[in-house]
XYZ file of C-alpha atoms in Angstrom:
654
model
C -252.814 81.130 28.542
C -254.119 81.370 32.026
C -256.311 78.332 31.456
C -253.295 76.376 30.271
C -251.167 77.387 33.225
C -254.063 76.818 35.601
C -254.483 73.299 34.246
C -250.747 72.697 34.569
C -250.785 73.891 38.118
C -253.633 71.578 39.023
C -251.979 68.731 37.142
C -248.637 69.261 38.880
C -250.117 69.440 42.342
C -252.298 66.350 41.726
C -249.430 64.262 40.418
C -247.265 65.458 43.270
C -249.933 64.342 45.752
C -250.223 60.924 44.118
C -246.470 60.478 44.135
C -246.247 61.441 47.793
C -248.884 58.863 48.646
C -247.029 56.206 46.642
C -243.742 57.130 48.274
C -245.298 56.984 51.742
C -247.076 53.665 51.420
C -245.048 51.588 48.963
C -241.962 49.599 49.761
C -240.849 46.478 47.910
C -237.815 44.488 48.911
C -234.656 46.536 49.029
C -235.729 49.049 46.329
C -237.987 51.966 47.344
C -239.893 54.204 44.934
C -239.161 57.837 45.872
C -239.902 61.207 44.360
C -237.376 63.357 42.511
C -238.722 66.821 41.720
C -238.040 68.208 38.246
C -238.965 71.870 38.365
C -239.492 72.078 34.603
C -243.021 73.219 33.800
C -245.572 70.478 34.315
C -243.016 67.760 35.058
C -242.815 65.496 38.078
C -240.542 62.438 37.755
C -240.092 59.119 39.592
C -236.687 57.813 40.519
C -235.425 54.674 42.274
C -233.085 54.790 45.196
C -231.637 51.906 47.101
C -232.261 52.721 50.759
C -235.195 53.707 52.965
C -233.042 56.527 54.346
C -232.911 58.160 50.879
C -236.656 57.742 50.618
C -237.276 59.537 53.904
C -234.849 62.353 53.106
C -236.484 62.964 49.751
C -239.905 63.109 51.329
C -238.717 65.659 53.890
C -237.185 67.844 51.153
C -240.350 67.671 49.061
C -242.605 68.504 51.932
C -240.376 71.434 52.893
C -239.881 72.872 49.360
C -243.251 72.394 47.714
C -245.862 74.796 49.113
C -249.564 74.202 49.099
C -249.958 76.665 46.152
C -247.095 76.971 43.646
C -247.038 80.239 41.569
C -247.087 79.644 37.814
C -244.226 82.055 37.212
C -241.935 80.118 39.489
C -242.809 76.876 37.731
C -241.972 78.402 34.332
C -238.793 80.279 35.294
C -237.153 78.002 37.819
C -234.163 76.096 36.467
C -234.212 72.354 36.523
C -232.954 71.064 39.877
C -232.419 67.626 41.241
C -232.413 66.870 44.928
C -229.404 64.805 45.842
C -229.974 62.408 48.718
C -227.753 62.886 51.703
C -225.256 60.290 52.645
C -226.381 57.766 55.215
C -225.209 58.570 58.723
C -222.938 56.003 60.332
C -224.995 53.100 61.638
C -225.458 52.793 65.362
C -224.359 49.830 67.363
C -226.722 46.828 66.930
C -227.703 46.885 70.560
C -228.869 50.531 70.226
C -231.068 50.009 67.178
C -234.803 50.330 67.598
C -237.142 48.371 65.340
C -239.463 50.696 63.375
C -241.819 50.264 60.492
C -240.257 51.566 57.211
C -241.696 54.731 55.757
C -243.166 57.811 57.278
C -244.767 57.364 60.663
C -248.313 58.605 61.030
C -249.427 60.379 64.123
C -252.270 58.466 65.781
C -255.231 60.439 67.073
C -255.151 61.188 70.744
C -256.986 58.564 72.742
C -259.832 60.064 74.673
C -261.131 58.442 77.811
C -264.877 57.851 78.082
C -266.574 60.478 80.157
C -269.224 59.566 82.702
C -271.050 62.667 83.953
C -272.260 60.764 87.036
C -268.786 59.690 88.171
C -267.023 61.179 91.158
C -264.007 63.276 90.155
C -260.657 61.880 91.310
C -259.008 63.571 94.263
C -256.230 66.011 93.654
C -252.714 64.634 93.730
C -251.772 66.969 96.534
C -254.238 65.310 98.869
C -252.130 62.140 99.042
C -249.083 61.750 101.288
C -245.928 61.844 99.251
C -243.621 59.614 101.280
C -245.459 56.748 103.044
C -248.915 55.305 102.431
C -250.026 52.941 105.250
C -251.798 49.813 104.005
C -253.323 46.953 106.034
C -252.013 43.419 105.449
C -253.359 41.637 102.396
C -255.638 39.408 104.483
C -257.647 42.356 105.840
C -257.965 44.507 102.728
C -261.575 43.368 102.276
C -262.480 44.942 105.605
C -262.034 48.352 103.966
C -265.171 47.704 101.912
C -267.202 46.381 104.800
C -266.564 42.620 104.559
C -265.952 41.421 108.111
C -265.299 37.890 109.308
C -267.559 35.834 111.553
C -265.754 33.533 113.949
C -268.338 30.760 113.561
C -268.235 30.727 109.731
C -266.063 27.831 108.442
C -266.749 28.537 104.761
C -265.177 32.001 104.457
C -261.981 33.641 105.680
C -261.640 33.239 109.401
C -258.782 33.964 111.772
C -259.604 30.899 113.888
C -259.002 28.482 111.030
C -255.694 29.963 109.957
C -256.806 32.164 107.057
C -255.404 35.351 108.622
C -252.556 36.057 111.021
C -253.354 36.766 114.616
C -253.895 40.432 115.367
C -250.722 42.172 116.373
C -248.569 39.684 114.443
C -247.427 39.356 110.857
C -246.873 35.616 110.438
C -248.382 33.761 113.400
C -251.504 31.760 112.538
C -253.912 29.819 114.727
C -255.798 26.900 113.196
C -258.567 25.425 115.342
C -260.422 22.303 114.206
C -263.420 20.666 115.835
C -264.871 17.329 114.677
C -267.906 15.351 115.734
C -267.857 11.707 114.598
C -270.998 9.647 115.229
C -271.247 5.912 114.477
C -274.233 3.585 114.799
C -273.467 0.016 113.809
C -275.875 -2.931 113.977
C -274.069 -6.160 113.048
C -274.004 -9.929 113.265
C -270.926 -12.125 113.686
C -270.145 -15.625 115.017
C -270.539 -15.164 118.783
C -268.948 -17.877 120.935
C -270.968 -19.241 123.833
C -269.201 -19.007 127.188
C -268.985 -21.717 129.789
C -271.911 -20.095 131.584
C -274.978 -19.195 129.536
C -278.510 -18.194 130.446
C -279.896 -18.117 126.910
C -282.042 -21.048 125.845
C -280.907 -22.842 122.715
C -277.379 -21.449 123.262
C -275.979 -24.928 123.751
C -273.915 -24.945 120.576
C -270.385 -23.580 120.166
C -271.884 -20.324 118.825
C -274.881 -18.398 120.096
C -276.979 -15.405 119.076
C -274.945 -13.367 116.558
C -276.780 -10.027 116.915
C -275.011 -7.028 118.437
C -275.106 -3.231 118.380
C -272.335 -0.637 118.622
C -272.831 3.112 119.096
C -269.901 5.498 119.361
C -269.580 9.258 119.656
C -266.180 10.935 119.346
C -265.435 14.630 119.774
C -262.072 15.784 118.449
C -260.542 19.191 119.166
C -257.294 20.308 117.557
C -255.292 23.529 117.800
C -252.202 24.406 115.767
C -250.070 27.509 116.263
C -248.050 28.101 113.094
C -245.329 30.631 112.322
C -244.694 31.497 108.695
C -246.697 32.312 105.598
C -247.042 28.934 103.904
C -248.415 30.038 100.530
C -245.107 29.480 98.768
C -242.795 28.040 101.409
C -242.863 25.617 104.352
C -243.808 26.815 107.801
C -241.084 27.881 110.223
C -242.611 26.515 113.440
C -245.704 24.566 114.427
C -247.133 23.542 117.786
C -250.080 21.139 117.521
C -252.310 19.481 120.098
C -255.226 17.153 119.287
C -257.442 15.558 121.917
C -260.270 13.067 121.367
C -263.097 12.253 123.763
C -265.039 9.050 123.091
C -268.264 7.611 124.475
C -269.159 4.104 123.304
C -271.951 1.636 123.940
C -272.061 -2.058 123.015
C -274.773 -4.656 123.406
C -274.498 -8.391 122.636
C -276.635 -11.407 123.443
C -274.072 -13.713 125.042
C -272.151 -13.388 128.311
C -268.364 -13.193 128.581
C -268.119 -11.427 125.223
C -267.746 -7.913 126.629
C -266.242 -8.801 130.024
C -264.236 -11.722 131.286
C -266.540 -11.850 134.312
C -269.955 -13.327 133.442
C -271.673 -11.301 136.165
C -271.095 -8.016 134.317
C -273.788 -8.677 131.750
C -274.211 -8.158 128.033
C -274.067 -4.344 127.821
C -271.164 -1.961 128.238
C -270.797 1.824 128.276
C -267.346 3.362 128.404
C -265.753 6.807 128.097
C -262.158 7.789 127.419
C -260.059 10.874 126.676
C -257.011 10.344 124.478
C -254.264 12.526 123.009
C -253.862 11.800 119.309
C -251.397 14.567 118.418
C -248.968 16.597 120.504
C -245.892 17.631 118.561
C -243.439 20.409 117.817
C -242.406 20.966 114.192
C -239.227 22.933 113.440
C -238.170 24.043 109.972
C -234.420 23.408 109.889
C -233.467 24.965 106.568
C -234.279 25.581 102.922
C -231.856 23.975 100.494
C -232.937 25.544 97.186
C -234.658 28.583 95.703
C -237.738 26.369 95.237
C -238.022 25.930 98.995
C -236.857 22.339 99.166
C -236.444 21.861 102.889
C -235.500 19.761 105.908
C -237.744 19.702 109.000
C -237.806 18.056 112.411
C -240.941 16.873 114.229
C -240.953 15.636 117.842
C -243.923 14.214 119.733
C -247.118 12.255 119.090
C -247.654 12.505 115.354
C -249.357 10.682 112.477
C -247.242 8.277 110.453
C -248.020 5.995 107.535
C -245.719 3.525 105.834
C -247.365 3.396 102.403
C -250.141 4.835 100.262
C -252.948 2.570 101.533
C -252.048 1.829 105.165
C -251.219 -1.861 104.749
C -248.313 -2.056 107.216
C -248.163 0.821 109.686
C -250.623 3.709 109.979
C -251.013 5.244 113.408
C -250.423 8.246 115.699
C -247.385 7.415 117.803
C -244.723 9.044 119.962
C -241.492 9.619 118.107
C -238.944 11.769 116.320
C -239.060 12.273 112.575
C -236.828 14.139 110.136
C -238.437 14.764 106.769
C -238.055 16.952 103.708
C -237.814 17.084 99.939
C -235.439 17.785 97.065
C -235.441 18.655 93.354
C -238.596 20.771 93.382
C -240.500 18.245 95.523
C -239.763 15.377 93.140
C -237.984 13.598 95.982
C -239.423 13.282 99.509
C -237.942 11.398 102.434
C -238.732 10.386 106.027
C -236.449 9.161 108.811
C -238.218 8.265 112.040
C -238.005 6.444 115.352
C -241.167 5.699 117.366
C -242.133 4.094 120.658
C -245.620 2.627 120.553
C -248.092 3.962 123.102
C -250.637 1.817 124.872
C -254.152 2.039 123.448
C -257.439 2.164 125.284
C -259.216 -1.162 124.818
C -262.694 0.043 123.879
C -262.054 3.344 122.080
C -258.694 2.627 120.426
C -257.342 6.036 121.492
C -253.847 6.703 122.822
C -253.494 6.172 126.589
C -250.718 8.684 127.267
C -250.870 8.321 131.065
C -249.791 4.694 130.851
C -246.217 3.495 130.407
C -245.293 3.170 126.715
C -244.846 -0.304 125.330
C -241.483 -1.980 124.867
C -242.170 -1.959 121.155
C -240.156 0.364 118.888
C -240.431 1.140 115.184
C -237.623 2.629 113.074
C -238.369 3.629 109.496
C -236.752 5.202 106.460
C -238.501 5.816 103.182
C -238.044 7.836 100.034
C -240.591 8.916 97.416
C -239.866 9.727 93.785
C -242.413 11.361 91.508
C -242.728 10.322 87.854
C -240.773 7.122 88.345
C -240.455 4.700 86.626
C -242.805 6.485 84.193
C -244.492 9.912 84.259
C -247.620 9.907 86.393
C -246.417 7.245 88.837
C -244.977 8.011 92.279
C -242.705 5.304 93.681
C -241.783 4.704 97.302
C -239.053 2.501 98.746
C -239.132 1.826 102.483
C -237.258 -0.024 105.210
C -238.976 -0.538 108.588
C -237.519 -2.258 111.635
C -239.859 -3.429 114.422
C -238.124 -4.295 117.703
C -240.352 -5.940 120.327
C -239.198 -6.834 123.852
C -242.449 -7.700 125.648
C -241.792 -11.357 126.469
C -241.619 -10.672 130.188
C -244.771 -8.523 130.383
C -248.289 -9.584 131.252
C -250.906 -7.167 129.949
C -254.605 -7.383 130.781
C -257.009 -5.127 128.898
C -259.744 -2.943 130.397
C -262.335 -5.716 130.135
C -260.187 -8.312 131.908
C -258.929 -10.318 128.914
C -255.192 -11.111 128.545
C -253.676 -9.475 125.460
C -249.932 -10.031 126.001
C -248.985 -12.788 125.704
C -251.794 -14.003 123.489
C -253.654 -17.065 124.744
C -252.689 -19.200 121.778
C -250.192 -22.017 121.302
C -247.853 -22.443 124.291
C -249.181 -19.244 125.976
C -245.644 -17.916 126.444
C -244.413 -14.359 125.954
C -242.349 -13.524 122.898
C -239.600 -11.184 121.751
C -239.031 -10.644 118.053
C -237.064 -8.562 115.565
C -238.457 -8.090 112.081
C -237.379 -5.928 109.143
C -239.837 -4.998 106.390
C -238.502 -4.171 102.927
C -241.161 -2.492 100.818
C -241.812 -0.978 97.412
C -245.059 0.895 96.723
C -246.446 2.858 93.782
C -249.421 5.127 93.240
C -250.498 7.191 90.236
C -251.868 7.104 86.724
C -250.971 5.516 83.411
C -253.089 7.362 80.899
C -256.673 6.901 82.079
C -255.774 3.991 84.350
C -255.249 4.547 88.085
C -252.773 2.138 89.656
C -251.763 1.405 93.242
C -249.369 -1.393 94.190
C -247.716 -2.492 97.416
C -245.097 -5.174 98.067
C -243.395 -6.138 101.335
C -240.962 -8.792 102.411
C -240.607 -9.466 106.155
C -237.461 -11.095 107.522
C -236.151 -11.481 111.043
C -236.322 -13.745 114.077
C -238.983 -14.750 116.581
C -237.220 -15.560 119.861
C -239.921 -17.998 121.006
C -242.267 -19.656 118.514
C -245.789 -20.233 119.890
C -245.707 -23.854 118.688
C -242.153 -25.040 119.368
C -240.824 -22.648 122.016
C -237.626 -22.379 119.962
C -236.263 -19.418 118.008
C -237.680 -19.287 114.499
C -236.736 -17.420 111.347
C -239.325 -15.011 109.956
C -239.686 -15.020 106.174
C -243.023 -13.761 104.828
C -244.310 -11.785 101.872
C -247.176 -9.499 100.944
C -248.476 -8.016 97.711
C -251.519 -5.936 96.774
C -252.656 -4.044 93.697
C -255.680 -2.035 92.665
C -256.360 -0.971 89.084
C -259.191 1.408 88.248
C -260.566 3.098 85.138
C -262.444 6.395 85.046
C -265.261 6.799 82.566
C -267.150 10.061 82.869
C -268.757 10.014 86.347
C -267.945 6.346 86.979
C -264.865 4.497 88.223
C -264.445 0.743 87.878
C -261.959 -1.088 90.108
C -260.193 -4.451 90.229
C -258.350 -5.416 93.436
C -256.053 -8.221 94.440
C -254.165 -9.050 97.659
C -251.972 -11.941 98.753
C -250.289 -12.436 102.153
C -248.285 -15.613 102.654
C -249.324 -18.148 105.298
C -247.413 -20.683 107.386
C -247.725 -24.226 106.054
C -245.868 -25.983 108.914
C -246.273 -24.677 112.485
C -243.621 -27.030 113.889
C -240.642 -26.101 111.748
C -238.263 -23.281 112.575
C -239.527 -20.888 109.904
C -242.553 -18.608 110.271
C -243.956 -17.604 106.885
C -247.275 -15.987 107.808
C -247.216 -12.261 107.008
C -248.425 -9.827 109.671
C -248.418 -6.026 109.942
C -247.407 -3.654 112.734
C -250.661 -1.660 112.838
C -252.758 -1.887 109.692
C -255.609 0.340 108.565
C -256.169 -0.569 104.904
C -257.921 1.825 102.521
C -258.516 -0.919 100.012
C -261.294 -2.968 98.387
C -264.104 -1.055 100.078
C -262.166 -0.329 103.292
C -264.369 -0.116 106.388
C -267.586 -0.562 104.397
C -266.468 -4.144 103.724
C -267.653 -6.762 106.222
C -264.315 -8.562 106.610
C -262.292 -5.367 107.057
C -264.781 -3.694 109.393
C -265.617 -6.523 111.789
C -263.482 -8.392 114.302
C -264.261 -12.079 113.741
C -263.372 -14.172 116.839
C -261.407 -17.393 116.434
C -263.325 -19.639 118.810
C -262.120 -23.103 119.696
C -258.457 -22.556 118.804
C -257.500 -19.962 121.386
C -258.988 -17.691 123.987
C -259.766 -14.029 123.245
C -258.178 -14.402 119.804
C -259.477 -12.794 116.629
C -259.237 -14.392 113.226
C -258.976 -10.871 111.815
C -258.869 -7.516 113.591
C -261.277 -4.589 113.416
C -260.404 -2.331 110.484
C -257.902 -4.935 109.357
C -257.713 -7.299 106.413
C -255.074 -9.862 107.479
C -255.950 -13.205 109.107
C -253.314 -12.686 111.779
C -254.717 -14.541 114.849
C -253.834 -11.651 117.186
C -255.313 -11.060 120.620
C -255.850 -7.392 119.751
C -254.773 -5.155 116.908
C -254.318 -2.241 119.337
C -252.641 -4.058 122.244
C -251.419 -7.388 120.893
C -248.185 -8.491 119.233
C -247.558 -9.354 115.606
C -247.983 -13.062 114.878
C -246.157 -14.701 111.979
C -247.735 -18.107 112.641
C -250.952 -17.431 110.735
C -252.899 -18.889 107.796
C -252.310 -15.958 105.426
C -254.872 -14.068 103.368
C -255.959 -13.736 99.772
C -258.525 -11.357 98.292
C -259.868 -10.902 94.779
C -262.340 -8.099 94.287
C -264.196 -5.851 91.879
C -265.909 -2.574 92.610
C -267.315 0.618 91.169
C -267.793 4.210 92.308
C -270.575 6.368 90.873
C -270.622 10.149 91.338
C -274.384 10.372 90.928
C -274.417 14.011 92.031
C -271.669 16.429 92.980
C -272.816 15.813 96.548
C -273.475 12.058 96.322
C -271.191 9.090 95.632
C -272.382 5.474 95.578
C -269.918 2.563 95.774
C -270.361 -1.161 95.197
C -267.839 -3.874 96.104
C -267.602 -7.644 95.821
C -264.598 -9.472 97.316
C -263.736 -13.163 97.487
C -261.670 -13.802 100.648
C -259.792 -16.854 101.863
C -256.761 -18.406 103.566
C -253.555 -19.133 101.673
C -252.608 -21.994 104.046
C -254.757 -23.838 106.594
C -252.175 -25.882 108.538
C -252.080 -23.385 111.441
C -255.832 -23.275 112.063
C -256.162 -27.033 111.579
C -253.598 -27.607 114.337
C -255.112 -25.028 116.682
C -258.635 -26.352 116.207
C -257.550 -29.988 116.054
C -259.696 -30.190 112.956
C -258.599 -31.510 109.593
C -259.453 -30.598 106.019
C -260.510 -26.991 106.526
C -261.201 -25.323 103.194
C -259.307 -22.202 102.146
C -262.378 -20.257 100.983
C -263.856 -17.924 103.612
C -266.658 -16.370 101.615
C -267.964 -13.629 99.369
C -268.023 -10.140 100.878
C -270.667 -7.905 99.244
C -271.099 -4.250 100.205
C -272.817 -1.065 99.069
C -272.207 2.406 100.464
C -273.203 6.016 99.899
C -271.391 9.218 100.846
C -273.419 12.429 100.898
C -271.824 15.875 101.271
C -274.628 18.470 101.183
C -272.214 21.431 100.957
C -269.839 19.642 98.551
C -267.098 20.056 101.167
C -265.753 17.932 104.003
C -267.501 20.044 106.642
C -270.627 17.872 106.631
C -270.342 14.230 105.546
C -272.930 11.480 105.917
C -272.083 7.833 105.205
C -274.286 4.781 105.072
C -273.278 1.260 104.123
C -274.495 -2.300 104.322
C -272.265 -5.356 103.921
C -272.964 -9.056 103.799
C -270.634 -12.036 104.167
C -271.837 -15.054 102.236
C -269.923 -17.903 103.951
C -267.990 -20.419 101.876
C -266.747 -23.876 102.877
C -263.807 -22.682 105.006
C -265.926 -20.299 107.081
C -268.581 -22.952 107.605
C -265.944 -25.428 108.748
C -264.896 -22.975 111.470
C -268.119 -21.233 112.463
C -271.089 -23.363 111.529
C -273.672 -23.325 114.316
C -277.003 -24.920 115.127
C -279.004 -22.089 113.614
C -276.933 -22.385 110.418
C -276.853 -18.683 109.598
C -276.745 -18.244 105.866
C -275.049 -14.856 105.998
C -273.647 -12.242 108.371
C -274.498 -8.546 108.101
C -272.859 -5.252 108.980
C -274.643 -1.887 108.778
C -272.742 1.363 109.243
C -274.309 4.794 109.772
C -271.809 7.598 110.185
C -272.088 11.397 110.444
C -268.986 13.588 110.513
C -269.211 17.324 111.192
C -266.036 19.396 110.876
C -265.291 23.016 111.717
């Protein structure tokens, strides 16, 4: 009997355990399997209920009523009972419900932290101040672990380059920049022979083409800025930038460097110019994304487009600028008075009276227009020049205003430039375009002496494709020329102050060198230094725009190779020519001049040993292979087959 009851007891407890496990872990749809205890001897039954709440209540009752060891007598004598599930409590509001896994929740084991017997025990909580804990500003937290700045280190955090606020202040920063720019430039170009010459065999129109230029420029800049600019624009900025230049030039013909032949064939000059001196005031924020309006007054940099085709300079003026719609829109409104430039260095001569030449501009940028990846810019620029009554002689004694071309008379002119420019990407293609239309009036045409209407156009585009570490480029440029110098319309396009970053830029021969226009004017350049347009100006820095010019076209291909992270090699080939030749044929009294100037070939390398802009070395060589038009203008007795330009440049920046 005892064996039978002992077996029943074991059987009942085992089945009860299995049923509890099934009730705890099983749930299917809306029907839960729960336990109903039948206290008849040896009987444990399963029942179905409809809600998880019933299931949980039954489990709690079972766990509370069934002990670990059930006496046999109680199992035999107890009447049959059935546990009735309690009614569901009223449901809580939906917002107060908490999502839980159905069934009985298991208690997870207590998580124990790893113990390191060598670690230092944490300090007691009572050792800390309860109210205020002083902390240094976030820029100087590293000093607590022994990392201190060095004032001469440009690669790490440094107070002198604006990485940390000045001591004793919270949001005033000082940014000091120092630059050393060294240029050595051997070159050859068509060198006119003066009336007086002492060189044998220099009896032709052109003499020895060899020359050498060496230039050293030291630039120092200091900016005092108020405001933490990590997420928002600065509140105030005061900036001053000065440049000191020493230059040396040697040629082989007299009256090239000086108007006086007695001054020789070498020249050394020094000059100190102010390139920036402005005050920047943050007017307001107009959105929670820090869209803003700001005002800048003083000598400041300004550019009219993405590549510097029309107007890129540092000039005296007032500019209001800002953005909207999370920086998707940007705008500029400005008025500038052009400063005189030093003849030999090209720096601003702030101690001289500003020119009677004003520039007013308005432009607006829109990102992702007309398609995503492209930034569009629309611009209107008005150039007002009133220098007809002025006579300006440069430092070397050559007249620059008015230019010694045509009727040699001074000019006033008004010209408005309407422009549309784009820059960005279309898939893997990089695209830059620029279009301008110039309209206005020249008060005194250099050929007729009558007022003339200005109507000229310009277009340029560069398309490039990136493939791994290589970029391949195709470039095209067209500037209209004047086909009739004696009518009352001037159709030769000219810029205000160009500095094109295009088709090889200053590594190209035609863009880098100033090619003189001998025989058709005096002290006139066919193209200016660091300029691409055949504008026939006396000087890009000190002369006036000239809309009686032969125009320019350029077709080019190029490639950039990132051979190393520190080294980039570039190759360029450009075909350059005139769009019209009527102007130069009349000035030279020479007919049938070809439009083709020549083929400009160049190769350059840029080496950055630290992979930053702090140390940059550049070297380039360019060659102009003359075509029929260039030979018609500049062919000499020696019959030079090509002209060369070598550029060695080292830039050190702190």
